[in-house]
Coordinates of C-alpha atoms in Angstrom, one line a residue:
Chain J
M16 CA -207.3 198.0 64.4
D17 CA -209.8 199.7 66.5
G18 CA -207.4 200.0 69.3
L19 CA -204.7 201.7 67.2
S20 CA -207.1 204.1 65.8
Q21 CA -208.0 205.0 69.4
S22 CA -204.5 205.9 70.0
H23 CA -204.4 208.0 66.9
T24 CA -205.6 211.1 68.5
G25 CA -204.6 214.4 67.3
R26 CA -207.3 215.0 64.8
S27 CA -210.3 214.6 67.0
G28 CA -208.8 215.4 70.4
F29 CA -208.4 212.9 73.4
P30 CA -210.9 210.0 73.3
P31 CA -212.8 209.9 76.7
A32 CA -210.7 207.3 78.2
Y33 CA -207.6 209.7 78.1
L34 CA -209.6 212.3 80.2
D35 CA -210.7 209.8 82.8
R36 CA -208.7 210.6 85.8
V37 CA -208.5 207.0 87.2
G38 CA -205.4 205.2 87.7
S39 CA -201.7 205.9 87.1
S40 CA -200.7 202.5 85.6
F41 CA -199.9 202.5 81.9
T42 CA -200.7 198.9 81.5
D43 CA -204.2 199.4 82.9
F44 CA -204.8 202.4 80.8
L45 CA -203.8 200.4 77.7
A46 CA -206.1 197.6 78.7
S47 CA -209.0 200.1 78.3
A48 CA -207.8 202.3 75.6
A49 CA -205.8 200.1 73.2
P50 CA -205.8 196.5 74.4
D51 CA -204.2 195.2 71.2
L52 CA -200.9 196.7 72.2
L53 CA -200.6 194.6 75.4
P54 CA -198.6 191.4 75.2
G55 CA -201.0 189.3 77.4
R56 CA -204.1 190.0 75.3
R57 CA -203.3 188.2 72.2
P58 CA -204.5 184.6 71.4
V59 CA -202.1 182.0 72.7
P60 CA -200.7 179.6 70.0
Q61 CA -202.3 176.1 70.1
I62 CA -199.1 174.2 69.7
P63 CA -195.7 174.6 71.4
V64 CA -193.7 177.1 69.4
G65 CA -190.7 177.4 71.7
D66 CA -188.2 176.2 69.1
L67 CA -189.4 178.8 66.5
T68 CA -188.4 181.8 68.5
P69 CA -185.2 183.1 69.7
H70 CA -184.5 182.5 73.4
G71 CA -182.3 184.5 75.7
T72 CA -180.3 182.7 78.2
T73 CA -178.2 183.5 81.3
I74 CA -178.7 186.6 83.5
V75 CA -176.7 187.0 86.8
A76 CA -177.2 189.5 89.5
V77 CA -175.0 190.1 92.6
T78 CA -175.3 192.6 95.4
Y79 CA -172.3 194.4 96.8
A80 CA -171.5 196.9 99.4
D81 CA -172.9 200.0 97.5
G82 CA -175.7 198.5 95.4
V83 CA -176.2 195.7 93.0
L84 CA -174.8 194.6 89.7
M85 CA -176.6 192.7 86.9
G86 CA -175.0 191.1 83.8
G87 CA -176.1 189.0 80.9
D88 CA -174.4 187.1 78.1
R89 CA -175.1 188.1 74.5
R90 CA -176.4 184.9 72.9
A91 CA -179.8 184.1 71.9
T92 CA -180.6 180.6 70.5
M93 CA -183.3 179.1 68.4
G94 CA -183.4 175.3 68.8
N95 CA -179.8 174.2 68.1
L96 CA -179.0 177.5 66.2
I97 CA -177.4 180.7 67.6
S98 CA -179.9 183.2 66.4
S99 CA -178.0 186.2 67.8
R100 CA -174.5 186.9 69.1
D101 CA -175.0 190.5 70.3
I102 CA -178.5 190.5 71.8
E103 CA -178.9 192.7 74.8
K104 CA -180.8 191.2 77.7
V105 CA -180.2 193.6 80.5
Y106 CA -182.0 196.9 80.5
P107 CA -182.4 199.8 82.7
A108 CA -186.0 199.7 84.1
D109 CA -185.8 203.3 85.5
S110 CA -183.0 205.5 87.0
W111 CA -182.7 203.1 90.0
S112 CA -183.4 199.6 88.9
V113 CA -182.5 197.2 86.1
I114 CA -184.2 194.3 84.5
G115 CA -182.7 191.2 82.8
I116 CA -184.6 188.7 80.9
A117 CA -184.4 185.0 79.9
G118 CA -186.8 183.2 77.8
A119 CA -188.6 184.0 74.5
A120 CA -186.9 187.1 73.4
G121 CA -189.7 188.7 71.3
I122 CA -192.2 188.7 74.3
A123 CA -189.4 189.5 76.8
I124 CA -188.2 192.5 75.0
E125 CA -191.8 193.7 74.6
M126 CA -192.4 193.2 78.2
V127 CA -189.3 195.2 79.1
K128 CA -190.4 198.1 76.9
L129 CA -193.8 198.0 78.5
Y130 CA -192.4 197.8 82.0
Q131 CA -190.1 200.8 81.3
V132 CA -193.0 202.9 80.1
E133 CA -195.1 201.6 83.1
L134 CA -192.6 203.0 85.6
E135 CA -191.9 206.2 83.8
H136 CA -195.7 206.8 83.4
Y137 CA -196.4 206.3 87.1
E138 CA -193.6 208.7 87.8
K139 CA -194.9 211.4 85.6
I140 CA -198.5 211.1 86.7
E141 CA -198.1 210.8 90.3
G142 CA -194.8 212.8 90.6
L143 CA -193.3 210.1 92.8
T144 CA -191.2 207.0 92.0
L145 CA -192.8 203.6 93.0
S146 CA -191.0 201.9 95.9
L147 CA -188.6 199.1 94.9
D148 CA -191.0 196.5 96.3
G149 CA -193.8 198.1 94.3
K150 CA -191.8 197.9 91.2
A151 CA -191.1 194.2 91.7
N152 CA -194.7 193.6 92.3
R153 CA -195.8 195.3 89.3
L154 CA -193.4 193.1 87.2
A155 CA -194.9 190.0 88.8
Q156 CA -198.4 191.0 87.6
M157 CA -197.1 191.3 84.1
I158 CA -195.5 187.9 84.2
R159 CA -198.7 186.4 85.4
G160 CA -200.5 187.6 82.4
N161 CA -198.1 185.6 80.2
L162 CA -198.8 182.3 81.7
G163 CA -200.8 180.9 78.7
A164 CA -198.1 181.6 76.3
A165 CA -195.5 180.3 78.8
L166 CA -197.1 176.9 78.7
Q167 CA -196.6 176.9 74.9
G168 CA -192.9 177.5 75.1
L169 CA -193.0 181.3 75.2
A170 CA -192.0 181.5 78.9
V171 CA -190.4 184.9 80.0
V172 CA -188.5 184.8 83.3
P173 CA -187.0 188.2 84.3
L174 CA -184.6 189.0 87.0
F175 CA -185.1 192.4 88.7
A176 CA -182.7 194.3 90.8
G177 CA -182.6 197.8 92.1
Y178 CA -181.2 200.3 94.6
D179 CA -183.6 200.7 97.5
L180 CA -183.9 204.3 98.3
D181 CA -185.8 203.4 101.5
A182 CA -183.3 200.9 102.8
A183 CA -182.7 201.2 106.5
P184 CA -179.1 202.3 107.5
G185 CA -176.9 199.4 108.0
T186 CA -178.7 197.1 105.5
T187 CA -177.5 196.6 101.9
P188 CA -179.4 198.9 99.6
G189 CA -179.0 196.6 96.6
R190 CA -181.9 194.1 96.3
I191 CA -182.6 191.4 93.8
F192 CA -186.0 189.8 92.9
S193 CA -186.5 186.6 90.9
Y194 CA -189.6 185.3 89.3
D195 CA -191.2 182.1 88.1
V196 CA -193.5 181.8 85.0
T197 CA -196.6 182.0 87.2
G198 CA -195.5 185.3 88.4
G199 CA -194.1 184.2 91.7
N200 CA -191.9 186.8 93.1
Y201 CA -189.1 185.9 95.4
E202 CA -186.4 188.3 96.9
E203 CA -183.0 186.8 96.7
R204 CA -180.2 187.1 99.2
G205 CA -176.8 188.1 97.8
Y206 CA -177.0 186.8 94.3
A207 CA -179.3 185.3 91.8
A208 CA -179.3 183.9 88.3
V209 CA -181.9 183.0 85.7
G210 CA -181.9 181.1 82.4
S211 CA -180.5 177.8 81.0
G212 CA -176.9 178.6 82.4
S213 CA -178.2 179.7 85.9
L214 CA -177.2 176.5 87.5
F215 CA -173.6 176.9 86.6
A216 CA -173.6 180.5 87.2
K217 CA -175.0 180.1 90.7
N218 CA -172.5 177.3 91.5
S219 CA -169.7 179.7 90.4
L220 CA -171.2 182.4 92.6
K221 CA -171.5 180.1 95.6
K222 CA -167.6 179.8 95.6
T223 CA -166.8 183.4 94.7
W224 CA -169.4 185.8 96.1
R225 CA -168.9 187.1 99.7
T226 CA -171.0 189.6 101.7
G227 CA -169.8 193.1 101.5
L228 CA -167.7 192.8 98.3
G229 CA -166.4 196.0 96.8
G230 CA -167.7 197.1 93.3
D231 CA -164.6 195.7 91.4
A232 CA -164.6 192.5 93.2
A233 CA -168.3 191.9 92.6
T234 CA -167.9 192.7 88.9
R235 CA -165.2 190.1 88.8
T236 CA -167.5 187.5 90.4
L237 CA -170.3 188.3 88.0
V238 CA -168.2 188.1 84.9
E239 CA -166.7 184.8 86.2
A240 CA -170.2 183.4 86.8
L241 CA -171.2 184.2 83.2
Y242 CA -167.9 182.6 82.0
D243 CA -168.7 179.5 84.0
A244 CA -172.1 179.3 82.6
A245 CA -170.9 179.7 79.0
D246 CA -168.4 177.1 79.7
D247 CA -171.0 174.3 80.5
D248 CA -174.2 175.6 78.8
S249 CA -174.4 175.5 75.0
A250 CA -177.1 178.3 75.0
T251 CA -174.9 180.8 76.8
G252 CA -172.2 182.8 75.0
G253 CA -168.9 183.5 76.6
P254 CA -166.8 186.5 76.1
D255 CA -166.1 187.0 72.4
P256 CA -162.7 188.8 71.9
V257 CA -162.8 188.1 68.1
R258 CA -166.0 190.2 67.6
R259 CA -165.3 192.3 70.7
L260 CA -168.6 191.2 72.3
Y261 CA -168.6 191.1 76.1
P262 CA -171.3 190.5 78.7
I263 CA -173.5 193.5 79.3
V264 CA -173.2 194.7 83.0
Y265 CA -175.2 197.4 84.7
R266 CA -174.4 198.8 88.0
V267 CA -177.0 200.4 90.2
D268 CA -175.8 202.4 93.2
A269 CA -176.6 205.7 94.8
E270 CA -175.8 207.5 91.5
G271 CA -178.3 205.5 89.6
A272 CA -178.2 202.8 87.0
V273 CA -175.1 202.9 84.7
R274 CA -173.9 200.5 82.1
L275 CA -170.3 199.5 82.5
A276 CA -168.2 200.5 79.5
D277 CA -167.3 197.6 77.2
D278 CA -163.6 198.2 77.8
E279 CA -164.1 197.8 81.6
V280 CA -166.0 194.5 81.1
A281 CA -163.5 193.3 78.5
G282 CA -160.7 194.0 80.9
V283 CA -162.4 191.8 83.6
A284 CA -163.2 189.1 81.2
K285 CA -159.6 189.1 80.0
T286 CA -158.3 188.7 83.6
V287 CA -160.7 185.8 84.1
I288 CA -159.6 184.1 80.9
D289 CA -155.9 184.6 81.6
E290 CA -156.2 183.1 85.0
R291 CA -158.0 180.1 83.7
A292 CA -155.4 179.7 81.1
A293 CA -152.6 180.0 83.6
A294 CA -154.3 177.2 85.6
E295 CA -154.3 175.1 82.4
G296 CA -158.0 174.9 82.1
Q297 CA -158.5 173.7 85.6
G298 CA -159.8 177.0 87.1
Chain K
M25 CA -245.0 227.7 82.9
T26 CA -241.5 228.9 82.1
M27 CA -241.0 230.9 79.0
P28 CA -238.7 229.3 76.4
Y29 CA -236.0 231.8 75.7
Y30 CA -233.7 232.2 72.9
A31 CA -230.0 233.1 73.1
S32 CA -228.0 233.7 69.9
P33 CA -224.8 231.6 69.4
E34 CA -222.8 234.7 69.6
Q35 CA -224.2 235.5 72.9
L36 CA -223.7 232.0 74.1
M37 CA -220.1 232.0 73.0
R38 CA -219.5 235.5 74.5
D39 CA -220.8 234.4 77.8
R40 CA -218.7 231.3 77.9
S41 CA -215.6 233.3 77.0
E42 CA -216.3 235.9 79.7
Y43 CA -216.9 233.1 82.3
A44 CA -213.6 231.3 81.3
R45 CA -211.6 234.4 81.2
K46 CA -212.9 235.5 84.6
G47 CA -211.9 232.1 86.1
I48 CA -208.5 232.3 84.7
S49 CA -207.8 235.9 85.6
R50 CA -208.3 235.0 89.3
G51 CA -205.2 232.8 89.3
R52 CA -201.6 233.6 89.5
S53 CA -199.4 233.8 86.5
V54 CA -197.0 231.4 84.9
A55 CA -194.2 232.4 82.5
V56 CA -192.6 230.0 80.0
L57 CA -189.3 231.5 78.5
T58 CA -186.6 230.1 76.2
Y59 CA -183.1 230.4 77.3
A60 CA -179.8 229.3 75.8
E61 CA -180.0 225.6 76.9
G62 CA -183.7 225.0 76.7
V63 CA -187.0 226.1 78.2
L64 CA -187.6 227.6 81.5
F65 CA -190.9 227.3 83.4
I66 CA -191.6 229.8 86.2
A67 CA -195.0 229.6 88.0
E68 CA -196.0 231.5 91.0
N69 CA -197.3 228.8 93.0
P70 CA -196.9 228.5 96.8
S71 CA -197.9 224.9 96.9
S72 CA -195.1 222.5 96.5
T73 CA -197.3 219.4 95.8
L74 CA -200.0 220.8 93.4
H75 CA -197.9 221.5 90.4
K76 CA -198.7 223.8 87.6
V77 CA -195.7 222.6 85.6
G78 CA -195.2 219.1 84.6
E79 CA -193.3 216.6 82.3
L80 CA -195.2 215.2 79.4
Y81 CA -192.4 213.4 77.6
D82 CA -188.7 213.2 76.9
R83 CA -188.4 216.6 75.4
I84 CA -191.9 218.0 76.2
G85 CA -193.1 220.0 79.2
F86 CA -196.5 221.4 80.3
A87 CA -197.5 224.4 82.1
A88 CA -201.1 225.5 83.1
V89 CA -203.1 228.1 84.8
G90 CA -206.6 228.1 85.9
R91 CA -208.7 225.5 87.6
Y92 CA -206.5 222.7 89.0
S93 CA -208.7 219.7 88.5
E94 CA -209.3 220.6 84.8
F95 CA -205.7 221.2 83.8
E96 CA -204.6 218.2 85.8
S97 CA -206.8 215.8 83.9
L98 CA -205.6 217.5 80.7
R99 CA -201.9 217.0 81.8
V100 CA -202.7 213.2 82.5
A101 CA -204.3 212.9 79.2
G102 CA -201.2 214.4 77.6
V103 CA -198.9 212.0 79.4
R104 CA -201.0 209.2 78.3
L105 CA -201.1 210.2 74.6
A106 CA -197.4 210.7 74.6
D107 CA -196.7 207.4 76.2
V108 CA -199.1 205.5 74.1
R109 CA -197.6 207.1 70.8
G110 CA -194.1 206.5 72.1
Y111 CA -194.8 202.9 72.9
S112 CA -196.6 202.0 69.7
Y113 CA -194.3 204.0 67.4
N114 CA -191.1 205.3 68.6
R115 CA -190.0 207.7 71.3
R116 CA -188.8 210.1 68.6
D117 CA -192.3 210.2 67.1
V118 CA -193.8 212.0 70.0
T119 CA -193.8 215.6 69.3
G120 CA -195.2 218.8 71.0
R121 CA -197.3 219.6 68.0
V122 CA -199.2 216.4 68.2
I123 CA -200.0 216.9 71.9
A124 CA -200.8 220.5 71.5
N125 CA -203.2 219.6 68.5
A126 CA -204.9 217.1 70.8
Y127 CA -205.4 219.7 73.5
A128 CA -206.7 222.2 71.0
Q129 CA -209.2 219.8 69.7
T130 CA -210.3 218.8 73.1
L131 CA -210.6 222.2 74.6
G132 CA -212.5 223.4 71.4
E133 CA -214.8 220.6 71.8
I134 CA -215.5 221.2 75.3
F135 CA -215.8 224.9 74.9
T136 CA -218.5 224.5 72.1
Q137 CA -220.4 221.5 73.3
Q138 CA -220.5 221.6 77.1
M139 CA -222.3 224.0 79.4
K140 CA -219.2 225.0 81.2
P141 CA -215.9 225.6 79.3
Y142 CA -212.7 224.6 81.0
E143 CA -211.2 227.5 82.8
V144 CA -207.7 226.8 81.8
E145 CA -204.9 228.1 79.6
L146 CA -202.0 225.7 78.7
C147 CA -198.6 225.9 77.3
V148 CA -196.9 222.8 75.6
A149 CA -193.2 223.4 75.2
E150 CA -190.8 221.3 73.4
V151 CA -187.1 221.6 73.5
G152 CA -185.1 220.8 70.3
D153 CA -181.4 220.3 69.5
S154 CA -180.8 223.9 69.1
S155 CA -182.7 227.0 70.3
E156 CA -184.0 227.6 66.9
T157 CA -186.0 224.3 67.1
D158 CA -187.6 225.0 70.5
Q159 CA -191.3 225.3 70.3
L160 CA -193.9 226.9 72.5
F161 CA -197.5 226.4 72.0
R162 CA -200.0 228.4 73.8
L163 CA -203.5 227.0 74.1
T164 CA -206.5 228.9 75.4
F165 CA -209.9 227.7 76.8
D166 CA -211.6 227.9 73.5
G167 CA -209.1 225.7 71.7
S168 CA -207.2 228.3 69.9
I169 CA -203.5 227.4 69.5
V170 CA -200.6 229.8 68.9
D171 CA -196.9 229.0 68.3
E172 CA -195.1 231.6 70.1
P173 CA -191.4 232.4 69.4
D174 CA -189.7 233.5 72.7
F175 CA -192.0 233.3 75.6
V176 CA -195.5 232.7 76.9
V177 CA -197.2 234.2 79.8
M178 CA -200.6 233.0 81.1
G179 CA -202.7 233.7 84.0
G180 CA -204.3 236.6 85.8
Q181 CA -201.8 239.4 85.1
A182 CA -200.6 237.9 81.8
E183 CA -200.7 241.2 79.9
A184 CA -198.7 243.2 82.4
V185 CA -196.1 240.3 82.7
T186 CA -195.9 240.1 78.9
G187 CA -195.3 243.8 78.7
H188 CA -192.6 243.6 81.2
L189 CA -191.0 240.7 79.5
R190 CA -191.2 242.3 76.1
D191 CA -189.0 245.1 77.5
N192 CA -186.5 242.9 79.1
F193 CA -186.4 239.6 77.5
R194 CA -183.5 238.7 75.2
R195 CA -182.7 235.6 73.2
G196 CA -179.9 233.3 74.3
L197 CA -179.9 234.2 78.1
D198 CA -178.3 231.7 80.4
L199 CA -180.5 229.9 83.0
G200 CA -179.7 232.3 85.7
E201 CA -180.4 235.5 83.7
A202 CA -183.6 234.0 82.2
L203 CA -184.9 233.0 85.6
M204 CA -184.3 236.5 87.0
T205 CA -185.8 238.1 84.0
G206 CA -188.9 235.9 84.5
V207 CA -189.1 236.3 88.2
R208 CA -188.8 240.1 88.0
A209 CA -191.6 240.2 85.4
L210 CA -193.8 238.0 87.7
S211 CA -192.9 240.0 90.8
A212 CA -193.7 243.3 89.2
V213 CA -197.4 242.4 89.2
S214 CA -197.7 239.9 92.1
P215 CA -199.3 241.0 95.4
A216 CA -197.5 238.2 97.2
R217 CA -193.9 239.3 97.1
S218 CA -192.2 240.2 100.4
G219 CA -192.4 243.9 100.3
G220 CA -195.2 246.3 99.2
D221 CA -195.9 247.7 96.0
G222 CA -193.2 249.3 93.9
D223 CA -190.2 248.5 96.1
G224 CA -188.7 246.2 93.5
S225 CA -188.5 243.2 95.8
L226 CA -188.8 239.7 94.3
L227 CA -190.9 236.7 94.9
A228 CA -189.1 234.3 97.3
A229 CA -188.1 230.8 96.3
G230 CA -190.9 229.3 98.4
Q231 CA -193.6 231.1 96.2
L232 CA -192.1 229.8 92.9
E233 CA -192.3 226.7 91.0
V234 CA -189.4 226.5 88.6
A235 CA -188.5 223.7 86.1
V236 CA -186.5 223.5 83.0
L237 CA -186.4 221.4 79.8
D238 CA -182.7 221.2 79.5
R239 CA -181.5 220.1 75.9
R240 CA -178.2 218.9 77.2
R241 CA -179.7 216.2 79.4
P242 CA -179.6 212.9 77.4
K243 CA -183.1 211.8 77.2
R244 CA -185.7 213.1 79.6
A245 CA -184.9 216.8 79.5
F246 CA -187.5 217.9 82.2
R247 CA -186.2 218.6 85.6
R248 CA -187.5 220.6 88.5
V249 CA -185.2 223.2 90.0
V250 CA -185.9 223.1 93.7
G251 CA -184.4 223.9 97.1
A252 CA -180.8 225.1 97.2
A253 CA -180.3 225.1 93.6
L254 CA -183.2 227.5 93.1
G255 CA -182.1 229.6 96.0
T256 CA -178.6 229.9 94.5
L257 CA -180.0 230.8 91.1
L258 CA -182.2 233.5 92.7
G259 CA -180.0 234.8 95.6
D260 CA -176.4 234.9 94.6
R261 CA -176.8 236.5 91.2
A262 CA -175.1 239.7 92.2
A263 CA -171.9 237.8 93.0
G264 CA -171.5 236.9 89.3
E265 CA -172.1 233.2 89.8
A266 CA -174.1 233.0 86.7
S267 CA -172.6 230.0 85.2
E268 CA -171.8 228.3 88.3
G269 CA -175.2 228.6 89.6
A270 CA -176.6 227.2 86.3
T271 CA -174.4 224.2 86.7
A272 CA -175.2 223.6 90.3
A273 CA -178.9 223.2 89.2
H274 CA -177.9 220.1 87.2
T275 CA -175.6 218.5 89.7
P276 CA -176.1 214.9 90.5
S277 CA -176.9 214.0 94.1
T278 CA -178.1 211.4 96.5
P279 CA -181.6 212.0 97.6
Q280 CA -182.5 211.6 101.2
P281 CA -183.5 208.0 101.9
G282 CA -187.3 207.7 101.5
T283 CA -187.8 210.7 99.4
P284 CA -188.2 210.2 95.6
A285 CA -185.5 212.0 93.6
G286 CA -186.0 215.8 93.6
L287 CA -189.2 215.9 95.5
G288 CA -187.9 216.0 99.0
D289 CA -188.0 218.5 101.6
P290 CA -186.8 221.9 100.1
A291 CA -184.5 222.2 103.2
A292 CA -182.7 219.0 102.1
P293 CA -182.5 219.7 98.4
D294 CA -181.6 217.1 95.8
T295 CA -179.6 219.5 94.0
A296 CA -176.7 222.0 94.4
G297 CA -173.4 220.2 95.3
G298 CA -174.9 216.8 95.9
T299 CA -172.4 214.7 97.8
G300 CA -168.8 215.4 98.4
G301 CA -168.5 218.4 96.3
S302 CA -169.3 216.5 93.0
G303 CA -170.5 218.5 90.3
E304 CA -169.6 222.0 89.1
G305 CA -168.6 220.3 85.9
S306 CA -165.9 218.2 87.7
G307 CA -165.2 216.0 84.8
P308 CA -167.0 213.1 83.4
Q309 CA -169.3 211.5 85.9
S310 CA -171.2 208.4 85.7
G311 CA -174.7 209.5 85.2
P312 CA -177.7 207.2 85.1
A313 CA -178.1 204.8 82.2
D314 CA -178.6 206.8 79.1
G315 CA -182.2 207.1 78.4
E316 CA -183.5 206.8 81.9
G317 CA -183.0 210.2 83.1
G318 CA -185.7 210.2 85.8
G319 CA -188.1 213.2 86.1
T320 CA -186.4 215.2 88.7
D321 CA -183.1 213.9 89.5
G322 CA -181.4 211.3 87.4
G323 CA -178.1 212.2 88.9
T324 CA -176.8 213.5 85.7
D325 CA -174.4 216.3 85.4
G326 CA -175.6 218.3 82.5
G327 CA -172.5 220.1 82.3
A328 CA -170.5 216.9 81.8
R329 CA -172.4 216.1 78.8
S330 CA -172.7 219.3 77.0

């Protein structure tokens, strides 16, 4: 509680740490001012607890001519149970980047929240946005801090994508970074997927994705990859017309990160389903 | 042997006040005005990198005069407080009042307990859902806090500027009118404007730092008005472009590669027209993801969301 009372200023002014003009990282600041708020600072469970927590599953990202798209299914599972049908696993990280998460949902969502504040905090203090590589690196450091929990079944594996404002002319401005549980940070070419259905999603993309796709065609490959993942992976949810739940898709281009309207994604999902049905399930 | 001497507490406080006041009065002035769509910050500040105006949180802005290093560390503390509170509770639980209180306590403590008081004066502004709920807090070097209704003026010539504003300010001005009112008031006392005394000329765009908290923006209301957008608002007023100019200030755009949104070269502004004639309220446009406005340019068309 000591940490929380530290953040309860207002009655006695700013604690000394707040006036200390060092660093523009929110995580670093919390580590000194209120460490109990950080996900990596808690005792790691002694036994594997992976089956006790909801897990998020497939996230897919594809680049296209003007930027990058990221989408995720809506299912979270807990062992053999479906714990949520409408969970959101893709979030905007800031105006020019998005983050999708697979793994232990509780820690993952906390990490996304922290990461969003981290980027905004830097922007406000420095008056500049971090470079895309800087943002990707920062995320790797946060994953690294979670390694202990990851070994007890609470792994969090994000996928990060953004529009590179510094991209050289002629190169594609949309870039994708994937991670492993140890915080390894790898830039991906073209497309990437994480989560339990990633194998099937990547296989699907291998056949459908091409360099220089337009926005609509890229959206189609992304939704189709999620459909294929849901087809073969029990932990990934497909489009659900009964409940009107469709994958969440974000587009990041020169205009910034925008979530595609449900109707738009529903339309694409319907096309995919209709074509599969027309091929009598052989698509 | 030195003689121990006694100074009464009154004398001490008076000396410190005088010291702080002197420091502040050397600086240029900042005006914070409410207008129809939010709060407008106008600072006379020839530097484009050492800001006197900044963003604290989604709906909360900050303006200061005095010693840069001192108010900058206070600004950072405010951002930290806001972010920690927003992170541990909810974004809605961060209010201007909480931050203003923390400033008041801190300034008061420094004023009474340290040798040298901070030579700063601050304004914390929060934009609400309607102009009735906009709040302006003015904080002085000794930790006093005042809740001002319409505008706050701080800095060297504060009284003269306040007098000028008291005569000319009206509630519910649009952005362009409010900006002109503020700039006229600042120019009336500034030695830095282009002409000499009394010729009615105004401060140029390069000598001004302008930002708004625009209540129509979805989440992060703070936005700097720079470059061509500022020029339009300042220059073409006579042509009756009031509303159009105001819209242009919120037009989405593509920043130059390599420059962070809104902070580029004033000659290559992030605003006013953007790409391909978008903007000017040309129908619904895809803004950035709701909630991630981006400090200076989220590419959001304020008009399309109003």
